[in-house]
Each structure stands twice: as C-alpha cells, then as structure tokens.
Amino acid sequence: MGLWSDMDIDDNFIITDDAGGQQTIEIPDELPLMALRDVIVFPSMVVPLFVGREASVAAVNEALRSNRLIFLTAQKDPAEETPDRDDFYHLGVAAAIIRTLQLPDGRLKILAQALIKGEILEFLQEEPYIRVRIRPIKEEEPGEITVEIEALIRNVKEQAEKLFALKGVFSPEIGAVLNNLYEPGRLADMVASNLKLKPADAQNLLAVADPVERLKVVNDLLARELEVTTVQAKIQSEAKEEMTKTQREYFLREQLNAIKRELGEIDDRTEELSELRKKVIEARMPPDAEEEALKQIGRLESMHPDASEASIIRTYLDWLIELPWSRSTNDKLDVARAQKVLDEDHYDLEKVKERIIEYIAVRKLNRSVKGPILCFVGPPGVGKTSLGRSVARALGRKFVRVSLGGVRDEAEIRGHRRTYIGALPGRIIQGIKRAGTNNPVFMMDEVDKIGTDFRGDPAAALLEVLDPEQNNTFFDHYIDLPFDLSRVLFVLTANVTDSIPSALLDRLELIRLSGYTTDEKAAIARRYLLPRQIKEHGLKKDTLDIPDTTLMKIIEEYTREAGLRELERQIAAVCRKAARRIAEGEKGPFKVTALSLSRYLGIPPYQPELAQEESQVGVATGLAWTPFGGEVLRIEATLMKGKGGLTLTGLLGEVMKESAQAALSFARSRAESLGIDPQTFENKDIHIHVPAGAIPKDGPSAGITLTTALVSALTDRPVDKDVAMTGEITLRGRVLPIGGLKEKALAALRAGISRVVIPEGNLKDLEEIPRHIRKKITFHVVKYMDEVLKIAIKQDVDKNEKKRDKT
C-alpha cells in the first residue's frame, strides 16, 4: 500500500525528507529517465524500486546529484534489456527519490514518491543515461461534487474495502486513507495501484485524463475483481472444508483402529480390509468404479471369510485395483526418432512406415486425436507382428499382444459374468492389465481366423472394442464397469480380408504388406536374420561366413514363400551345423559356399522358377495370387479328334471353370476374325489343363490366360514365352481388373519374365509396385482381349518352329 503526501494546486509539491521535515520541489522540464519493468506508477504512490541496469543506475545518480527528481515510465517489453526510445510508454510520472540503499550485490534500492503525471516531448540524450524533456500534466479535480460523483466515490470505497478484506490486506491504516480521500482522481490512483493490474491495462488507466472518468473505469475493474475474488474465496473455502472433513474421518478411523487394537478386537481380516480400502484409493479409479469397489469391500466385511462368495469378491477387487485406470505413458512424439526406430527394425515397407509417422505427427499437433485402428494384411512372415512392436518402441508405449486365431467364444473378448465359477475378464482387459498402462499399443493377431459357434460371435464383440466412437465406455462382463479404451492404439493383423465380417472390416484402416523380392530377402537376411541367428546360437560374428551368392541360393532353392520365416529357419540350420562343429573341437571360421551348401541343408527342395525355354503352341503363362504370395501359373490347351467337347483338369474351382467356358464362347464368337475354322469346334475336343493337379486352384484372374492358351491351340500359333498375363474376360472380350498386382509382379520377376499384361483398370495399382521392380518388367496395359492376343501370340512363325511346336 503506497503512502500519500499533500499536494497543492501549483507545480510545487511538498514531500517529507528523511529528517521528518518538509520541502517544496518545483518540477523542471528536463529530467533523467529510468525504465521500469512490469510496474506502472500512479501519482502520489510511494514505491520501493531495485535498480540494476547501468543506464538506470546512472540516471539515479544524476538525480541525486541535482534535485533528486527522476522520470519513471514503463517499457513495453519487460524482457528487453537495453530499450531504446521506441520501447517506452511516453506517459509516466515525475518522482522524487526519498531514500537510497546500496545492496551487497551492487544494485541500488531506492524509495521514490510519484509527484505528477508527465508526457515525454523529446529525448535529449541516451548515454550514459536517458534524459528527456517532459510536459507535466496537471489534473483539476471537479469543483463541485455532484450526487452522481458522491455515489461513485462511496461505491468505489465500499468495493475496495470488501476486496482488500477478502484478500486479507485490509488494515486500519488503509481504511483511514480511504475515508480521507474525496478527490476522484487521487482515489482512483490509490485504488488502482493496489489492484495488481496487467501493465497494459494499468498504462491505459493512467492515460485517462479526466479524474471522474478514471474513477468510473476503476469502479468497473473493482466490480470484476471483487466477483473473481469472491468465487476464488468460495472455492478455497469448499476445498478447505472437504479437506477438513477427510482429515477428520481419517483421524477418527485411526483412533477407532487404535482402540480396537488395544482391546484385542483387531485381527488380520480387519487389516486386510483396511489395506484393500487403501489400495482402492491409491488406484485413482473413476468415481463409479471406486464406489463399486468400496461397496464390494463392505459386502466382504459383512460375510464370513470362508464363504464361497468371499473369494469371488476378493478376486474381483484385485482386478479392479490392478487395472491401470489412470496410469499411462507419455508419448515420444519425435518424428525423426520414430523414423530412425522403424528403419532400424524393418527394411523397406515405406508405405507402412509413412502411415505410422503420419500418426505420430498428427498426435504431436493434437494430443486428443483418436487413435486409428490399423490392420496389417499380408502373407505369413512379412513382418506384421514385429511392426507392432516397432510402433510401440517408436511411440515409447507398452506393447501387448493377443492372438485371436481359433477364438470362438464371445466371452474371450467380453469376459465371463461373475456368476460363473472361474469367471475371468476377456482378453482385452487381461491385455490392458498386463500392459500396466491405459494407452498401450495393443496388437490382435490373426483377426481373420476368428470362428463362430453357439457361444456367440467374437467378431461382433470386437465392434465395440475397435469403434472409436464407443470404446471409451467398453463394458467387460466380468468388470461390469466402463473402461476407457479410446487412448489405446489397436493394431490388427490378417493374412486375408475375405473372412473378416464387413461390419468389422469397415472400422479398420487396411495397410497391405506384399511379399519380398529376392534382392530384398537377401538384404533383410544380411542385415537382420543372420546376425540374430548367429547371436542366438552362441557364435561369434566372424565365426560364420555366408557370402551373398550362398544367401541367394538359399532363397531361390531352399525356400518358396512371400515372407521370411522359412529363410530364417534355413539360416538357423546352417548356424546349428556350425555350432556342432565348434562343439566337436573344430576351429572356425567356417565359410559356406554355394557348392558346400548342400552339406549344411541337404538337397535343394525347390528349383528356381524359370521362364519357358521356348515359345509353345497352346501354353500360356498366367499369374495367380495366393495368401502366401504370387505364383506363376502355366495353362495348357490342346486339340484332339472328337465331337466338340471341353475337358478341364487340374483341380479347378468353379470360378476358373466358368472362365474357361467364357474363353471358349469368346473364341467361337470371334472364330472368323481370329482365323479359326468354325468346323474345328464340331470335330475337335478341347482339353485345358493346369499342371500341379493336386493343388486346388481358383480365382477371377485367369480368364485372359485361358483364352490366350485356347486361341493359340486353335490357331496353331505359339504364345510368347516372355509374356505373362493376369485379368478376367467377359463374353464381349472386355478385360476386367484384378487384385494382388504387386504379388503377381513379384512372381513374374522370380520366374525371369520381363513382360506382363495387365488390365487397364489396374493402371493405378502400378504406383504400389516399387520402382526397382517396374524397371525390370515391362507392363502392357490392355482393355480388350484382341490387344492381349496381339501382344502374346506370335503372328509370324517359320515352318520349322511350327513343326517343332506340334511335335
């Protein structure tokens, strides 16, 4: 609270010096300037100020050498260390320095009394201190105090007394000062100086020239501050009452326990219940969960400890206590770090990594965003599960995994009701408990292998778990309380999407992982698989040498898969053989060459897929998709004397049989334009065969391959051995789009085929195929079957080649 001295109506001001005497000071036009931070001084205020900056110390020393007067004004940016003339408010106060004190740290402490407002007219010097020319601003109080002004003065005084009382700073001295002030301007300045206004608001108030208008502004500020302070005091009072009540209950309970202990009435059971109550409070459950837990403790307290239901309640309480209702980990939202982690753990898979980085970036900008439900779809062994672990490591979250393969009981997801003997929560709540946090990366493997029987539909139960709009109140039948799953990042895996119910599939964001090329497998084996197996088999890094040529032979002749599991097993077999040799006393290093590989792995079970040695009549190369990657499919057609019958062999499915019938109908309808004798269909039997007859084959992408083989046989012209194709055909010869283009392209690359015919509708899918694959394969985009035949069937064949084909 500032102290006020008397002020007359002239430019002379009477202040009290250190000796208690009074002296009159005339305000000159030129004064040294001292900049203030975060402080606005009003006229008649007495304020202590700490002076540390060199310019400010020089200004104070200059004032002390002359008339002890200094001009005080605030700087616009408090952080500015060396403000210039544009950084000051031009309105401030002329003040007299009453006392000074030299501090041990070299700073000065001064006591200054503000005398009159002033406006800076001109900056006269800036070094070593700022000196300014000012114009003192005299304010004339209203000559007559009207009823309105009197009411305003009384209202401001009453509100100020209430506010100071609520803040605990009211004293008789302040009350006396308030009661003795009747001038609107001085009253406004006195109250404003004690309101702790923001510097900008206080400066605006200082700039109000009319005393009555300034008092009105102060009145409004007082009303708002009084309202805020009243609410604040109410909140503090309620919090204090609640705390007092809780403390009272705690002391009474402790006293009761002490009395029981003295009387020998307390036992282990009472201590157990007390410990349970303590754990419930420490678990920081939601209010309804805490209420239910305390209710169950009350039930447990009232029943016999050997009752059968007592053990059920204890188990239930343990689950409630151990669930991470409010425990979570802080996300590491460093995009560069996440990219580094993903690159360390996985080779290639750029699209998947990009999606994960995008999620982290969005999460960094919006912490409340709901997590996506990612579903990695691809053949076995391509790294779907390990990707989930990498996501958790990149985010700094806990990782938990459950396998849904073969799950047929809905209770596996939602839990069993507590009325059943041996009831437990479902796999979701169990996984959350294992994670220990409410925001883990939760992986559900093999979601496409969920079953259904009389015990319910587990896939339907997953709808609530995976729906971002409702999983914040997931109900497990055992817990029977809402648990918030909205912060969990769910990651699912599947080999195919055909068996996933459409309602569940609609909630998933599918990310497809295709198989790897031979070069990619070799790179992954060199970077990840081989070092891991060497370490797991207790070998040293330089003990086993497997050159790149040997790795390529293992990939091409000992494995046939889209993923990497069989490759890792074969590398493990090599490591085992080396470990045995070391255990028998041999010394390494052991070099496994392509020639010596059979000593480690035996005879190669596979031969590399190769393109045909020469073009043949009636033999077309197709491309097929399987859950384990792409495959090359040879389709053969031949003619025999007969009565126009069609024979299909090779264990074909219904779709491929229909495609063969459509191919025959197309050939017959276009016989004239294709150069086929119509009588051929009357006196020749047609046999279409797909080799490897013990393997079932089906799918809607062999239509153009069947048609090409058939037309080749009917026209006696060979099919180009370097061309593979995929696509379905209509009776009008339209080529329809297919799926799995990337897997099929990989299969063609493995077989050494350089040209692939694809439907026009799959042109957009070429972007999904890596650039290095597109450089090795020429893709022919077609719309009609006629274009396929022009590309695949050779038009000019010499007689010797034709004769050899017939033979």
XYZ file of N, CA and C in Angstrom, residues 389-490:
306
model
N 5.495 -54.159 -32.665
C 6.491 -53.880 -31.631
C 7.277 -52.607 -31.952
N 7.573 -52.434 -33.236
C 8.322 -51.235 -33.635
C 7.499 -49.974 -33.413
N 6.185 -50.059 -33.673
C 5.303 -48.907 -33.430
C 5.334 -48.530 -31.955
N 5.253 -49.549 -31.073
C 5.292 -49.284 -29.640
C 6.619 -48.661 -29.233
N 7.724 -49.164 -29.789
C 9.045 -48.610 -29.456
C 9.195 -47.192 -29.969
N 8.649 -46.924 -31.161
C 8.751 -45.582 -31.720
C 7.955 -44.575 -30.900
N 6.810 -45.005 -30.350
C 5.963 -44.104 -29.564
C 6.357 -44.064 -28.092
N 7.213 -45.001 -27.670
C 7.548 -45.067 -26.252
C 6.429 -45.639 -25.411
N 5.581 -46.474 -26.015
C 4.455 -47.070 -25.285
C 4.739 -48.538 -24.955
N 3.942 -49.085 -24.031
C 3.985 -50.502 -23.738
C 3.371 -51.273 -24.906
N 3.828 -52.534 -25.067
C 3.316 -53.366 -26.152
C 2.687 -54.621 -25.559
N 1.493 -54.944 -26.024
C 0.825 -56.159 -25.578
C 0.198 -56.826 -26.793
N 0.252 -58.152 -26.821
C -0.220 -58.900 -27.988
C -1.125 -60.033 -27.541
N -2.227 -60.216 -28.272
C -3.096 -61.380 -28.092
C -3.351 -61.984 -29.466
N -3.533 -63.302 -29.500
C -3.827 -63.986 -30.749
C -5.291 -64.384 -30.757
N -5.981 -64.012 -31.827
C -7.410 -64.310 -31.932
C -7.676 -65.530 -32.802
N -6.632 -66.188 -33.282
C -6.818 -67.349 -34.132
C -7.537 -68.469 -33.404
N -8.656 -68.932 -33.958
C -9.404 -70.030 -33.350
C -10.329 -69.624 -32.234
N -10.421 -68.361 -31.877
C -11.332 -67.909 -30.819
C -12.769 -68.032 -31.315
N -13.603 -68.742 -30.564
C -14.995 -68.960 -30.960
C -15.992 -68.480 -29.907
N -15.496 -68.190 -28.711
C -16.376 -67.815 -27.614
C -16.368 -66.297 -27.450
N -17.552 -65.705 -27.456
C -17.654 -64.250 -27.276
C -17.082 -63.806 -25.943
N -17.156 -64.689 -24.932
C -16.631 -64.336 -23.611
C -15.119 -64.141 -23.625
N -14.432 -64.681 -24.644
C -12.993 -64.447 -24.754
C -12.701 -62.963 -24.971
N -13.653 -62.247 -25.551
C -13.486 -60.802 -25.796
C -14.106 -59.989 -24.668
N -15.360 -60.306 -24.322
C -16.093 -59.502 -23.341
C -15.951 -59.996 -21.903
N -15.392 -61.179 -21.706
C -15.267 -61.704 -20.356
C -16.500 -62.489 -19.937
N -16.343 -63.271 -18.854
C -17.444 -64.061 -18.309
C -18.124 -63.277 -17.189
N -19.389 -63.515 -17.023
C -20.108 -62.867 -15.919
C -19.655 -63.509 -14.609
N -19.657 -62.702 -13.532
C -19.107 -63.172 -12.263
C -19.941 -64.267 -11.612
N -21.123 -64.528 -12.154
C -21.969 -65.596 -11.587
C -21.410 -66.979 -11.908
N -20.511 -67.074 -12.906
C -19.945 -68.372 -13.275
C -18.720 -68.685 -12.425
N -18.541 -69.974 -12.136
C -17.350 -70.415 -11.408
C -16.127 -70.249 -12.328
N -15.074 -69.688 -11.778
C -13.857 -69.495 -12.552
C -13.948 -68.388 -13.584
N -14.879 -67.442 -13.400
C -15.047 -66.350 -14.354
C -13.802 -65.463 -14.360
N -13.479 -64.942 -15.549
C -12.348 -64.042 -15.735
C -12.719 -62.960 -16.734
N -12.020 -61.840 -16.711
C -12.252 -60.827 -17.757
C -11.835 -61.362 -19.124
N -12.258 -60.668 -20.177
C -11.891 -61.057 -21.524
C -10.444 -60.717 -21.833
N -10.025 -61.098 -23.047
C -8.628 -60.906 -23.428
C -8.249 -59.429 -23.514
N -9.214 -58.556 -23.778
C -8.901 -57.125 -23.888
C -8.476 -56.580 -22.529
N -9.303 -56.816 -21.512
C -8.986 -56.322 -20.173
C -7.743 -57.018 -19.632
N -7.579 -58.310 -19.920
C -6.378 -59.007 -19.470
C -5.120 -58.380 -20.085
N -5.203 -58.050 -21.375
C -4.061 -57.412 -22.025
C -3.748 -56.044 -21.442
N -4.793 -55.261 -21.158
C -4.581 -53.941 -20.548
C -3.903 -54.081 -19.190
N -4.328 -55.083 -18.429
C -3.707 -55.299 -17.107
C -2.244 -55.681 -17.262
N -1.932 -56.573 -18.234
C -0.536 -56.960 -18.437
C 0.317 -55.765 -18.844
N -0.259 -54.888 -19.669
C 0.496 -53.711 -20.115
C 0.801 -52.769 -18.957
N -0.132 -52.666 -18.015
C 0.087 -51.785 -16.873
C -0.189 -50.321 -17.150
N -0.627 -49.992 -18.375
C -0.983 -48.612 -18.727
C -2.277 -48.640 -19.527
N -2.952 -47.496 -19.572
C -4.220 -47.440 -20.308
C -4.048 -46.938 -21.737
N -2.793 -46.826 -22.199
C -2.578 -46.388 -23.592
C -1.488 -47.207 -24.285
N -1.542 -48.547 -24.187
C -0.501 -49.331 -24.854
C -0.759 -49.447 -26.358
N 0.202 -50.012 -27.065
C -0.033 -50.483 -28.425
C -0.524 -51.915 -28.297
N -1.785 -52.147 -28.659
C -2.454 -53.427 -28.430
C -2.574 -54.147 -29.773
N -1.817 -55.235 -29.925
C -1.837 -55.982 -31.190
C -2.741 -57.192 -31.073
N -3.645 -57.344 -32.056
C -4.514 -58.514 -32.158
C -4.121 -59.284 -33.417
N -3.476 -60.425 -33.212
C -3.008 -61.227 -34.337
C -4.112 -62.130 -34.875
N -4.023 -62.419 -36.167
C -4.886 -63.399 -36.844
C -6.369 -63.070 -36.681
N -6.745 -61.826 -36.910
C -8.149 -61.450 -36.752
C -9.026 -62.107 -37.820
N -8.412 -62.551 -38.920
C -9.191 -63.204 -39.978
C -9.495 -64.661 -39.664
N -8.986 -65.179 -38.544
C -9.202 -66.580 -38.205
C -10.122 -66.755 -37.009
N -10.913 -65.710 -36.691
C -11.901 -65.819 -35.614
C -13.038 -66.720 -36.086
N -13.491 -67.612 -35.217
C -14.587 -68.524 -35.559
C -15.896 -68.091 -34.926
N -16.945 -68.839 -35.184
C -18.282 -68.562 -34.644
C -18.967 -69.894 -34.341
N -19.585 -69.996 -33.168
C -20.396 -71.172 -32.863
C -21.511 -70.763 -31.911
N -22.086 -71.740 -31.190
C -23.241 -71.465 -30.337
C -22.897 -70.553 -29.170
N -21.603 -70.338 -28.896
C -21.207 -69.495 -27.759
C -21.130 -68.014 -28.115
N -21.512 -67.659 -29.320
C -21.554 -66.248 -29.691
C -20.626 -65.940 -30.845
N -20.558 -64.671 -31.197
C -19.761 -64.197 -32.324
C -18.674 -63.261 -31.802
N -17.438 -63.743 -31.656
C -16.368 -62.871 -31.135
C -16.100 -61.663 -32.028
N -16.248 -61.825 -33.346
C -16.003 -60.696 -34.244
C -16.978 -59.564 -33.971
N -18.240 -59.904 -33.683
C -19.224 -58.861 -33.349
C -18.872 -58.181 -32.031
N -18.323 -58.957 -31.077
C -17.922 -58.356 -29.798
C -16.768 -57.384 -29.978
N -15.954 -57.594 -31.027
C -14.832 -56.677 -31.274
C -15.291 -55.322 -31.787
N -16.534 -55.243 -32.265
C -17.008 -53.981 -32.829
C -16.942 -52.858 -31.805
N -17.356 -53.149 -30.566
C -17.330 -52.106 -29.526
C -15.894 -51.769 -29.143
N -15.024 -52.775 -29.161
C -13.632 -52.546 -28.787
C -12.949 -51.622 -29.787
N -13.233 -51.813 -31.080
C -12.492 -51.128 -32.130
C -13.195 -49.899 -32.686
N -14.370 -49.578 -32.193
C -15.081 -48.398 -32.689
C -14.674 -47.173 -31.877
N -13.977 -46.200 -32.476
C -13.522 -45.029 -31.703
C -14.658 -44.225 -31.086
N -15.874 -44.370 -31.610
C -16.992 -43.583 -31.097
C -17.608 -44.185 -29.840
N -17.285 -45.447 -29.513
C -17.924 -46.060 -28.351
C -16.964 -46.814 -27.440
N -15.683 -46.948 -27.819
C -14.807 -47.741 -26.965
C -14.294 -46.977 -25.741
N -14.723 -45.726 -25.577
C -14.363 -45.020 -24.343
C -15.191 -45.493 -23.158
N -16.222 -46.305 -23.420
C -17.028 -46.885 -22.341
C -17.186 -48.383 -22.591
N -16.075 -49.078 -22.810
C -16.134 -50.513 -23.076
C -16.542 -51.262 -21.809
N -17.541 -52.139 -21.945
C -18.041 -52.908 -20.813
C -17.552 -54.345 -20.943
N -16.750 -54.763 -19.997
C -16.406 -56.172 -19.874
C -17.399 -56.808 -18.905
N -17.916 -57.999 -19.250
C -18.947 -58.621 -18.427
C -18.452 -58.899 -17.013
N -17.173 -59.205 -16.865
C -16.645 -59.514 -15.537
C -16.460 -58.239 -14.720
N -15.823 -57.240 -15.295
C -15.594 -55.985 -14.577
C -16.913 -55.255 -14.343
N -17.802 -55.295 -15.344
C -19.136 -54.687 -15.256
C -19.069 -53.192 -14.943
N -18.026 -52.555 -15.417
C -17.858 -51.108 -15.275
C -17.252 -50.580 -16.566
N -17.559 -49.354 -16.950
C -16.986 -48.826 -18.197
C -15.484 -48.583 -18.062
N -14.730 -49.073 -19.052
C -13.289 -48.823 -19.093
C -12.970 -48.096 -20.386
N -12.143 -47.054 -20.293
C -11.836 -46.203 -21.438
C -10.716 -46.827 -22.274
N -11.067 -47.258 -23.508
C -10.079 -47.808 -24.434
C -9.710 -46.822 -25.535
N -10.198 -45.588 -25.430
C -10.005 -44.639 -26.529
C -8.546 -44.227 -26.699
N -7.720 -44.392 -25.669
C -6.316 -43.999 -25.766
C -5.425 -45.140 -26.242
N -6.015 -46.332 -26.406
C -5.243 -47.489 -26.854
C -5.063 -47.405 -28.371
N -3.863 -47.715 -28.843
C -3.602 -47.798 -30.278
C -3.704 -49.269 -30.682
N -4.807 -49.632 -31.336
C -5.029 -51.011 -31.734
C -4.376 -51.267 -33.092
